[in-house]
CSV table of C-alpha atoms in Angstrom, one decimal:
chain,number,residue,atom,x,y,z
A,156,UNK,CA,87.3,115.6,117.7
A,157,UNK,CA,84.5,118.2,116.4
A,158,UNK,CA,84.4,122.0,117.4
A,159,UNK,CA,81.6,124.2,116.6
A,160,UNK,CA,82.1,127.0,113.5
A,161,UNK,CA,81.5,129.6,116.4
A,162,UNK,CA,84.7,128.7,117.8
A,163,UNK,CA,87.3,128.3,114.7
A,164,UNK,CA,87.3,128.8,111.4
A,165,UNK,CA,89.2,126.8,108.7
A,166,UNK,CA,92.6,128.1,109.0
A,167,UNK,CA,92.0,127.9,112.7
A,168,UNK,CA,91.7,124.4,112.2
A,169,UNK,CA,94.5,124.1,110.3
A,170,UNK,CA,96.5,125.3,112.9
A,171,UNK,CA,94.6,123.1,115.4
A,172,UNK,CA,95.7,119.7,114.0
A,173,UNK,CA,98.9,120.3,113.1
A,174,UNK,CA,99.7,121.6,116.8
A,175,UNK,CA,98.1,118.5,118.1
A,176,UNK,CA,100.1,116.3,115.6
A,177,UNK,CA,103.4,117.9,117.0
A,178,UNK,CA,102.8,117.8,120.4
A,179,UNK,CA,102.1,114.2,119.8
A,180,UNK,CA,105.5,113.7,118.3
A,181,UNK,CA,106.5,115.4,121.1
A,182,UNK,CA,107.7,118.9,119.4
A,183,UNK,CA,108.1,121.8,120.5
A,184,UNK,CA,105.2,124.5,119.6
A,185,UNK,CA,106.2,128.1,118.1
A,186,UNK,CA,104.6,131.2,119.9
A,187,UNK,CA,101.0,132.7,119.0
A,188,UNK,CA,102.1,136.3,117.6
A,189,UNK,CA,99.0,138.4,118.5
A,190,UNK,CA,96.0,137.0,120.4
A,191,UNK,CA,92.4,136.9,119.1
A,192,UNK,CA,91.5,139.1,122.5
A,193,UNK,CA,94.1,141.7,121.0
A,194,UNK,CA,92.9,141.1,117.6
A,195,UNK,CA,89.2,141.9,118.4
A,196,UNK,CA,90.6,145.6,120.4
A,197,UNK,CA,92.4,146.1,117.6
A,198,UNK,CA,89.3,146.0,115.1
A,199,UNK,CA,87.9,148.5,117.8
A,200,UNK,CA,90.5,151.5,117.4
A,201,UNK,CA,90.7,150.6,113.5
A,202,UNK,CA,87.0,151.1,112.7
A,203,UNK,CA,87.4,154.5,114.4
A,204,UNK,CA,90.5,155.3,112.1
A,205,UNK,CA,88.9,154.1,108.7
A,206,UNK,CA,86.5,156.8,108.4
A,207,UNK,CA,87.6,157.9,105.1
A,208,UNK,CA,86.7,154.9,103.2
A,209,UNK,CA,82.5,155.7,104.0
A,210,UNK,CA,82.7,157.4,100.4
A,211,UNK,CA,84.3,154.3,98.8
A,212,UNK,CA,81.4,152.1,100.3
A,213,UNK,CA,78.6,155.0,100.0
A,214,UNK,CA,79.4,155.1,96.1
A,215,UNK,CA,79.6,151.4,95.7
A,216,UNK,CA,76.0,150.8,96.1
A,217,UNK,CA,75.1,153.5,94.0
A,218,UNK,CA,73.2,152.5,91.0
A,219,UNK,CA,74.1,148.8,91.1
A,220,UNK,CA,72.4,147.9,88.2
A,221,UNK,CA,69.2,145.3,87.5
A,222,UNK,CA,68.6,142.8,90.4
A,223,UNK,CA,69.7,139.4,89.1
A,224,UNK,CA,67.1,137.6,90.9
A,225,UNK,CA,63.6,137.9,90.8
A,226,UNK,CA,63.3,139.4,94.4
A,227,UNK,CA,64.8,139.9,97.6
A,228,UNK,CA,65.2,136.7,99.9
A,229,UNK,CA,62.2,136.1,102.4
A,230,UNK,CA,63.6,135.2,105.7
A,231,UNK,CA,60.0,133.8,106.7
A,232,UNK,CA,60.6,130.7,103.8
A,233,UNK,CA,63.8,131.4,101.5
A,234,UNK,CA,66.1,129.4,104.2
A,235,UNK,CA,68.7,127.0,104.5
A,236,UNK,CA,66.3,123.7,104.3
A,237,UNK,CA,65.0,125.1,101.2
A,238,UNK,CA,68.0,125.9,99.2
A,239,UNK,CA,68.8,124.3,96.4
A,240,UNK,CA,72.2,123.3,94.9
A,241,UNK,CA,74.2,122.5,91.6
A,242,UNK,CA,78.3,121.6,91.5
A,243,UNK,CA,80.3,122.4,88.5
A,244,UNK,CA,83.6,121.0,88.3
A,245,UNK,CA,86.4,122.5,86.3
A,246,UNK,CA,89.1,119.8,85.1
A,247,UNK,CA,92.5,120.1,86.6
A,248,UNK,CA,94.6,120.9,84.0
A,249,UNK,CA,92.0,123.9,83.5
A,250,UNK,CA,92.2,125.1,87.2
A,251,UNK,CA,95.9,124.6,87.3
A,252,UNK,CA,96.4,127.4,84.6
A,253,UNK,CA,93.5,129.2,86.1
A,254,UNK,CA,94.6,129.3,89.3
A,255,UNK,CA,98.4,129.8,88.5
A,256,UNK,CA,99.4,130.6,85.4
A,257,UNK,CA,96.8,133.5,84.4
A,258,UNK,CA,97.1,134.8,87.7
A,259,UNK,CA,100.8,135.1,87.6
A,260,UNK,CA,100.8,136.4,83.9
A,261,UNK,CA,98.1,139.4,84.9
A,262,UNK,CA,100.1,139.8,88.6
A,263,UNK,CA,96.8,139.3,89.8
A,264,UNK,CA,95.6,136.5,92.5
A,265,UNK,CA,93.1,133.9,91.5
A,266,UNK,CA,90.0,134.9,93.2
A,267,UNK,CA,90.3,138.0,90.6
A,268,UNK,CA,90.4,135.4,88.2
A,269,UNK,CA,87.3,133.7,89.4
A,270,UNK,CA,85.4,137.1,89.9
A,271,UNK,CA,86.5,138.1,86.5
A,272,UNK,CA,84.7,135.1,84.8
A,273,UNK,CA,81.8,135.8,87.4
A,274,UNK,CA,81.2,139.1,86.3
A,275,UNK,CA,81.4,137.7,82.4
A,276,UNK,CA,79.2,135.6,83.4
A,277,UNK,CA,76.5,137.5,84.4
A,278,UNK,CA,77.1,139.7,81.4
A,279,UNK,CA,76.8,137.6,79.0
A,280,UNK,CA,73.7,135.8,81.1
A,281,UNK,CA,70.9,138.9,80.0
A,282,UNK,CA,73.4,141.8,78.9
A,283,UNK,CA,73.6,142.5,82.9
A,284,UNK,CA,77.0,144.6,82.7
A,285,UNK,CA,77.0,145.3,87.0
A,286,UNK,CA,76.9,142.7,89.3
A,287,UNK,CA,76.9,144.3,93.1
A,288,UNK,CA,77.7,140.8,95.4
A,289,UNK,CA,79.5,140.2,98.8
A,290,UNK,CA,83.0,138.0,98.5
A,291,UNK,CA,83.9,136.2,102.0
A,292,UNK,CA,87.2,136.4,102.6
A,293,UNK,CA,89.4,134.5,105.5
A,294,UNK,CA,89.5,138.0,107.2
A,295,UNK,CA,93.1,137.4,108.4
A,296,UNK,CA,94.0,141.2,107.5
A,297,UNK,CA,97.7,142.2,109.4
A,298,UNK,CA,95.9,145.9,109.4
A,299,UNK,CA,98.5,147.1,111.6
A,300,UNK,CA,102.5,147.1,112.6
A,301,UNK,CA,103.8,144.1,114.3
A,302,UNK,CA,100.0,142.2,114.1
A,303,UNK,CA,100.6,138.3,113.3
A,304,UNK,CA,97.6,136.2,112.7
A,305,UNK,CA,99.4,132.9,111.4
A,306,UNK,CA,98.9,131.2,114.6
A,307,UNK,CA,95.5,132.8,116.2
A,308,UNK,CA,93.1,130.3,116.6
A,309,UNK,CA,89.3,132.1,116.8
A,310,UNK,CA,86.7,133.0,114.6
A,311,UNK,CA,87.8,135.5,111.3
A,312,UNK,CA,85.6,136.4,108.5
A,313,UNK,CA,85.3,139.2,106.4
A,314,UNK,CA,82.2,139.7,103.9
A,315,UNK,CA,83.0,142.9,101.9
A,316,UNK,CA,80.8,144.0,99.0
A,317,UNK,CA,82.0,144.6,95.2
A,318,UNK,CA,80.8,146.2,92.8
A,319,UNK,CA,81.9,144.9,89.5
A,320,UNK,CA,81.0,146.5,86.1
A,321,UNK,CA,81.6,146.1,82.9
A,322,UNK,CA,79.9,148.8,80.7
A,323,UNK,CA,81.5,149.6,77.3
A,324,UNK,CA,84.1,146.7,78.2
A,325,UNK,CA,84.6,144.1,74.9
A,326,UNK,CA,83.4,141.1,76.5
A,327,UNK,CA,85.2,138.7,74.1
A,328,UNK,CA,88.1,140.7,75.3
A,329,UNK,CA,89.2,138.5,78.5
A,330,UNK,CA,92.4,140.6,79.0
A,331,UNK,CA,90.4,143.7,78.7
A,332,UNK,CA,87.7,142.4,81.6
A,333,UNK,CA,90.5,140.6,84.0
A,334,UNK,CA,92.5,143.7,84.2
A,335,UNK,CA,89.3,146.2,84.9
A,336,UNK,CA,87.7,143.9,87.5
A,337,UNK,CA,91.6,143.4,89.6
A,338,UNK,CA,91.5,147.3,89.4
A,339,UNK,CA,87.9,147.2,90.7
A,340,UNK,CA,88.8,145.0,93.4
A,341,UNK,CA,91.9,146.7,94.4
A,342,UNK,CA,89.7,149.9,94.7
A,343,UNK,CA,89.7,149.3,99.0
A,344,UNK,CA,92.5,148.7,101.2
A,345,UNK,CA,93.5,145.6,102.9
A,346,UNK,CA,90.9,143.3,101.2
A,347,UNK,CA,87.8,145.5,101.9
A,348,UNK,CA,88.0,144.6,105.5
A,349,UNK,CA,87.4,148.4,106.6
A,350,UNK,CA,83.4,147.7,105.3
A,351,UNK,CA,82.4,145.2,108.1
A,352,UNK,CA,84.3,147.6,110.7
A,353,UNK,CA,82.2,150.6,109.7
A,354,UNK,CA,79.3,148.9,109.7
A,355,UNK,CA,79.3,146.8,112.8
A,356,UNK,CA,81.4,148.6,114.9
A,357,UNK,CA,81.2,152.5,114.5
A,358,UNK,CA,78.0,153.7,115.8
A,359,UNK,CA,78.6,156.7,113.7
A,360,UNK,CA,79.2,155.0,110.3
A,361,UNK,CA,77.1,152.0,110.6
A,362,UNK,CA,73.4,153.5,109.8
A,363,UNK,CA,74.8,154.5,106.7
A,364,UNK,CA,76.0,151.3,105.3
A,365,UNK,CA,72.8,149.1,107.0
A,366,UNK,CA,70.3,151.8,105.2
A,367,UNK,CA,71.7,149.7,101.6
A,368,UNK,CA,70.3,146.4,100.7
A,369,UNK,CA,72.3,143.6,100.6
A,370,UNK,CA,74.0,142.0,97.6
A,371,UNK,CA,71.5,139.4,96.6
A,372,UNK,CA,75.0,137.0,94.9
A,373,UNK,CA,77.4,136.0,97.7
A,374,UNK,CA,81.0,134.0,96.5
A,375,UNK,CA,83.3,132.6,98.5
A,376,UNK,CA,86.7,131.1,97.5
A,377,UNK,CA,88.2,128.7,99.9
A,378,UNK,CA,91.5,127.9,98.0
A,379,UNK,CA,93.4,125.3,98.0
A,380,UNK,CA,92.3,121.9,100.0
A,381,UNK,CA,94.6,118.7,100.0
A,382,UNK,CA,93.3,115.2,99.6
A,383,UNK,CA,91.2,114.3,103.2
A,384,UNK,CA,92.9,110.6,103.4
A,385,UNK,CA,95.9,110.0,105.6
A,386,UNK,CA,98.2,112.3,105.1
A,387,UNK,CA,101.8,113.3,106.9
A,388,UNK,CA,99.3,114.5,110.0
A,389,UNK,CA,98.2,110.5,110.1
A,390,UNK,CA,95.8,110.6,112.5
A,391,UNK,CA,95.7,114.4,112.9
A,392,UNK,CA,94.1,114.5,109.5
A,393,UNK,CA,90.6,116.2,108.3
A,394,UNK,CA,87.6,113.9,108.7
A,395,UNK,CA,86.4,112.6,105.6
A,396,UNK,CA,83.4,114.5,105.8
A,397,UNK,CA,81.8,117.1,103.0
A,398,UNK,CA,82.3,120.7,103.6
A,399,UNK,CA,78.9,122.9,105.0
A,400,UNK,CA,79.5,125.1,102.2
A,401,UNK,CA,79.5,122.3,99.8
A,402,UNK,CA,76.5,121.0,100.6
A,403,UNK,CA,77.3,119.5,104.0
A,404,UNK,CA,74.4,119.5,106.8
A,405,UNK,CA,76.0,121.1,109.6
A,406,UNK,CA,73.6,124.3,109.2
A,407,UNK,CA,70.1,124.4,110.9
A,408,UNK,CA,67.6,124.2,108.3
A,409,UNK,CA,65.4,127.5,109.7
A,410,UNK,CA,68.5,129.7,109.4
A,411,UNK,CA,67.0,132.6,106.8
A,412,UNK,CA,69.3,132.3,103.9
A,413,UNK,CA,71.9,135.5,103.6
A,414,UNK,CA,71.6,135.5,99.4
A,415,UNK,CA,69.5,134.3,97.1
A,416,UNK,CA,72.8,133.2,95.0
A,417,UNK,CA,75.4,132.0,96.4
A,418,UNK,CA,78.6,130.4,94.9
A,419,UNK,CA,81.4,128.4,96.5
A,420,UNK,CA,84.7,127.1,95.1
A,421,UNK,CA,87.2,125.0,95.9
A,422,UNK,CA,90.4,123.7,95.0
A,423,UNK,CA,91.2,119.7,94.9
A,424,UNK,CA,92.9,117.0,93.1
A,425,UNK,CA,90.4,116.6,90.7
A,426,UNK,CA,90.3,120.4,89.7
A,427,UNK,CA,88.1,123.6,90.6
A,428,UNK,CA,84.9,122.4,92.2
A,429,UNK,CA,82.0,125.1,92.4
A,430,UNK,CA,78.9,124.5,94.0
A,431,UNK,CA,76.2,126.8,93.1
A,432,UNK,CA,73.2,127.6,95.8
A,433,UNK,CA,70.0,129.1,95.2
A,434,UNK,CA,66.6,129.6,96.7
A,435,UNK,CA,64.4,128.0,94.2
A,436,UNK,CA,61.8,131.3,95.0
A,437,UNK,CA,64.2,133.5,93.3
A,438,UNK,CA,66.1,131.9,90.9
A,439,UNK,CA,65.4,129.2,88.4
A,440,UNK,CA,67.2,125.8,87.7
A,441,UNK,CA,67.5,126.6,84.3
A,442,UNK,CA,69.0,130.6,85.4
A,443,UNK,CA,71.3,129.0,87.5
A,444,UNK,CA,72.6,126.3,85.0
A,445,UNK,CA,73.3,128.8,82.3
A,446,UNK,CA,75.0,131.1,85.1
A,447,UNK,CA,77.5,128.1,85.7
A,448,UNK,CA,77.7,126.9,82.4
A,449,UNK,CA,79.3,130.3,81.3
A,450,UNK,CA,81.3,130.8,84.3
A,451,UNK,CA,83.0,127.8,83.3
A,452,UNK,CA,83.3,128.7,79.8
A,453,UNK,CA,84.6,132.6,80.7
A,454,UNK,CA,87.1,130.6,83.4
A,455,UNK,CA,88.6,128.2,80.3
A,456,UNK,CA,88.4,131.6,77.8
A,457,UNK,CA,90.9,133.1,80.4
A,458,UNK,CA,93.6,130.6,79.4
A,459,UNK,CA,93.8,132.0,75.8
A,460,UNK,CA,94.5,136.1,77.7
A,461,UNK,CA,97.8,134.7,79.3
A,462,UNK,CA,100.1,136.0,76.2
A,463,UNK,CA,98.1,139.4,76.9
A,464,UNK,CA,98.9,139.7,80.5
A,465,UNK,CA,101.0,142.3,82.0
A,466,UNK,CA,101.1,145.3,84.9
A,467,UNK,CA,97.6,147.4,85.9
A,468,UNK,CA,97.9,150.8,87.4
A,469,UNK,CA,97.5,148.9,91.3
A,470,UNK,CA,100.6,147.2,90.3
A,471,UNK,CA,102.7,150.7,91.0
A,472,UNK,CA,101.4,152.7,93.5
A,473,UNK,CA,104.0,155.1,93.9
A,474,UNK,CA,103.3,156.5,90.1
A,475,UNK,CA,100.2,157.2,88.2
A,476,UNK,CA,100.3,155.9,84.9
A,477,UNK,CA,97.3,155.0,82.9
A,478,UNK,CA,96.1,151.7,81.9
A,479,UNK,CA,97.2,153.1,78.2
A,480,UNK,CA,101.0,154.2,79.7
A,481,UNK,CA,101.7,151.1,81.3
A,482,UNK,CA,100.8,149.0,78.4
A,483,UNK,CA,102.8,151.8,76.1
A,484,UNK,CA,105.9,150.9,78.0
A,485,UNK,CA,105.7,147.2,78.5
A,486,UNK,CA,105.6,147.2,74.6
A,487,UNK,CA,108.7,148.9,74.5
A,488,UNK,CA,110.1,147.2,77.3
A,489,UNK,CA,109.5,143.5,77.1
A,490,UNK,CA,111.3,141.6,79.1
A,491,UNK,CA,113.0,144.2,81.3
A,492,UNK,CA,109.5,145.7,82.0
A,493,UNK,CA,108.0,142.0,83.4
């Protein structure tokens, strides 16, 4: 059974499979919550009501920093048929701690994690201190009372831009640069998803997002994935088949490419798989390797910031404390405070 990308998305298919796995058992289905036609109005009236956040977006492109690649991508040759790509694999007992335990110890999730060693990546890659790129996310975003999305099956994505910097930071300091760049994040509601609704669906707001450029880095963090052999599904399982954004061939090969850069991790058995993909017009081999290289490294550094973690000022909305306050009173707190 194959259904185009247009129709689903992963989680879609998720849902998918293990709905046709019941039925087939002969179970009883639970109710869709809210529909993807009600879903799609709702993004409607919302991009009207998220004015406000223009500012937040406006300022984010603001003085981004050096262009990490050599120039902007081409759509008449930098396309998909030309990209080239290198995979990184992160041990599991690495990503395990990566993924769980410094996220836990910093109340942070783990793509914070992974944007955090990003950003020290490119830092420590030519002293570049700001790196402006666009995360996807699952777009899933319960933006309003009563809205359920566990069981929609349609087409969500969100691509939101960050802006992460780390001027004056201590870059040997992984505490120091995890905390800053989960505050950075955080700096949007609901996951950024208010940036694609101002700019593709309030004629008001939208020329003044499209007059930016781009991000030239894209990342995407897919999560978790479970082993693609038979599983309690049986014949309902995933195909055994390699993922598009993992180097798969399911995109046309004339499709212009949307970054120069772009990263993709994912979670598996055998640890924290990254593949990195790159038009060979803008970036190097030998740029790209040494971008990986000290991802990885910053990603095993974070292990040793665990002791250090604690609360950031995100972490309590309804006060306003200082990065400074919080930590003054988790010293003289200790256990109570955590």
């Amino acid at each position: 059974m194959t259904v185009h990308h247009l129709a689903v998305d992963a989680v879609s298919w998720h849902i998918l499979r293990t709905d046709l796995a019941a039925v087939w058992r002969g179970e009883e289905l639970r109710p869709v919550g809210t529909s993807f036609r009600h879903w799609s109005l709702l993004l409607e009236r919302e991009a009207r009501a998220r004015t406000s956040e223009l500012d937040v977006w406006q300022r984010m492109f603001q003085a981004p920093g050096p262009v990490p690649g050599a120039r902007r991508p081409d759509p008449g040759r930098d396309v998909i048929g030309t990209m080239r790509h290198l995979t990184r694999t992160l041990p599991a007992p690495v990503t395990d701690t990566v993924l769980t335990t410094v996220p836990a110890a910093f109340h942070a999730g783990p793509e914070d994690v992974l944007l955090a060693g990003l950003a020290l990546a490119f830092a420590r890659w030519r002293g570049h201190p700001v790196l402006l790129l666009d995360i996807e996310r699952h777009g899933r975003e319960e933006v309003s009372e009563g809205v359920d999305l566990s069981r929609t099956v349609g087409w969500f994505t969100s691509v939101v831009p960050a802006r992460l910097d780390l001027t004056g930071l201590e870059l040997d300091d992984s505490a120091q640069v995890l905390r800053s760049v989960k505050e950075q994040v955080r700096v949007v509601p609901d996951h950024g998803i208010g940036h694609g609704l101002l700019r593709h669906l309030d004629p008001a707001t939208a020329p003044a997002l499209a007059a930016h450029p781009a991000p030239q880095v894209g990342f995407n963090y897919l999560g978790r994935t479970a082993s693609t052999g038979r599983m309690a599904d049986g014949d309902w399982s995933p195909a055994p088949e390699p993922l598009p954004h993992l180097g798969g061939t399911a995109h046309d090969p004339d499709l212009p490419v949307a970054h120069g850069l772009e990263i993709t991790a994912v979670a598996g058995e055998d640890g924290l798989r990254a593949t990195w993909s790159w038009a060979p017009g803008i970036w190097s081999e030998d740029d790209v390797r040494a971008l990986a290289d000290l991802w990885c490294d910053a990603l095993t550094a974070m292990i040793r910031a665990t002791s250090a973690g604690g609360h950031t000022p995100s972490d309590l909305p309804l006060v306003s404390l200082s990065q400074a306050e919080i930590d003054e009173l988790e010293a003289e707190f200790a256990s109570e405070w955590r």
